[in-house]
């Protein structure tokens, strides 16, 4: 059974963004409704430059949580 994943993106305070501001951009990957198959080797890409944004690599963090929101290590 192939998993069906969905990505929801959130940008904090997008309405007040000015050139040079630092914003928090959070993409969340989760199972779509009724999808329970395990997902392996998932890669998420997003073209931030295509919408005029830059990425500060030193600020990137990755969190993995289970379906109950408990961190997975």
JSON list of C-alpha atoms in Angstrom, two decimals, residues 1-3 6 12 15-16 20 22 26 28-29 38 40 44 47 51-52 56 58-59 61 64 67 70:
[
{"chain": "A", "resi": 1, "resn": "UNK", "atom": "CA", "xyz": [0.00, 0.00, 0.00]},
{"chain": "A", "resi": 2, "resn": "UNK", "atom": "CA", "xyz": [1.49, 3.31, -1.08]},
{"chain": "A", "resi": 3, "resn": "UNK", "atom": "CA", "xyz": [1.15, 6.17, 1.41]},
{"chain": "A", "resi": 6, "resn": "UNK", "atom": "CA", "xyz": [0.14, 15.97, 1.98]},
{"chain": "A", "resi": 12, "resn": "UNK", "atom": "CA", "xyz": [4.41, 33.42, 10.12]},
{"chain": "A", "resi": 15, "resn": "UNK", "atom": "CA", "xyz": [1.18, 40.13, 5.90]},
{"chain": "A", "resi": 16, "resn": "UNK", "atom": "CA", "xyz": [3.88, 42.21, 7.60]},
{"chain": "A", "resi": 20, "resn": "UNK", "atom": "CA", "xyz": [15.29, 41.84, 4.73]},
{"chain": "A", "resi": 22, "resn": "UNK", "atom": "CA", "xyz": [13.40, 37.04, 8.81]},
{"chain": "A", "resi": 26, "resn": "UNK", "atom": "CA", "xyz": [7.08, 25.70, 8.23]},
{"chain": "A", "resi": 28, "resn": "UNK", "atom": "CA", "xyz": [4.42, 20.02, 7.53]},
{"chain": "A", "resi": 29, "resn": "UNK", "atom": "CA", "xyz": [4.26, 16.62, 5.83]},
{"chain": "A", "resi": 38, "resn": "UNK", "atom": "CA", "xyz": [4.63, 3.71, 5.95]},
{"chain": "A", "resi": 40, "resn": "UNK", "atom": "CA", "xyz": [10.33, 5.82, 3.54]},
{"chain": "A", "resi": 44, "resn": "UNK", "atom": "CA", "xyz": [10.50, 17.51, 0.33]},
{"chain": "A", "resi": 47, "resn": "UNK", "atom": "CA", "xyz": [11.53, 26.55, -4.73]},
{"chain": "A", "resi": 51, "resn": "UNK", "atom": "CA", "xyz": [8.74, 33.41, -4.96]},
{"chain": "A", "resi": 52, "resn": "UNK", "atom": "CA", "xyz": [11.50, 35.85, -4.01]},
{"chain": "A", "resi": 56, "resn": "UNK", "atom": "CA", "xyz": [19.39, 30.87, 5.83]},
{"chain": "A", "resi": 58, "resn": "UNK", "atom": "CA", "xyz": [22.02, 27.90, 9.61]},
{"chain": "A", "resi": 59, "resn": "UNK", "atom": "CA", "xyz": [18.40, 28.33, 10.70]},
{"chain": "A", "resi": 61, "resn": "UNK", "atom": "CA", "xyz": [15.74, 22.50, 11.82]},
{"chain": "A", "resi": 64, "resn": "UNK", "atom": "CA", "xyz": [9.93, 14.21, 13.16]},
{"chain": "A", "resi": 67, "resn": "UNK", "atom": "CA", "xyz": [0.75, 10.77, 14.65]},
{"chain": "A", "resi": 70, "resn": "UNK", "atom": "CA", "xyz": [5.46, 12.79, 20.01]}
]
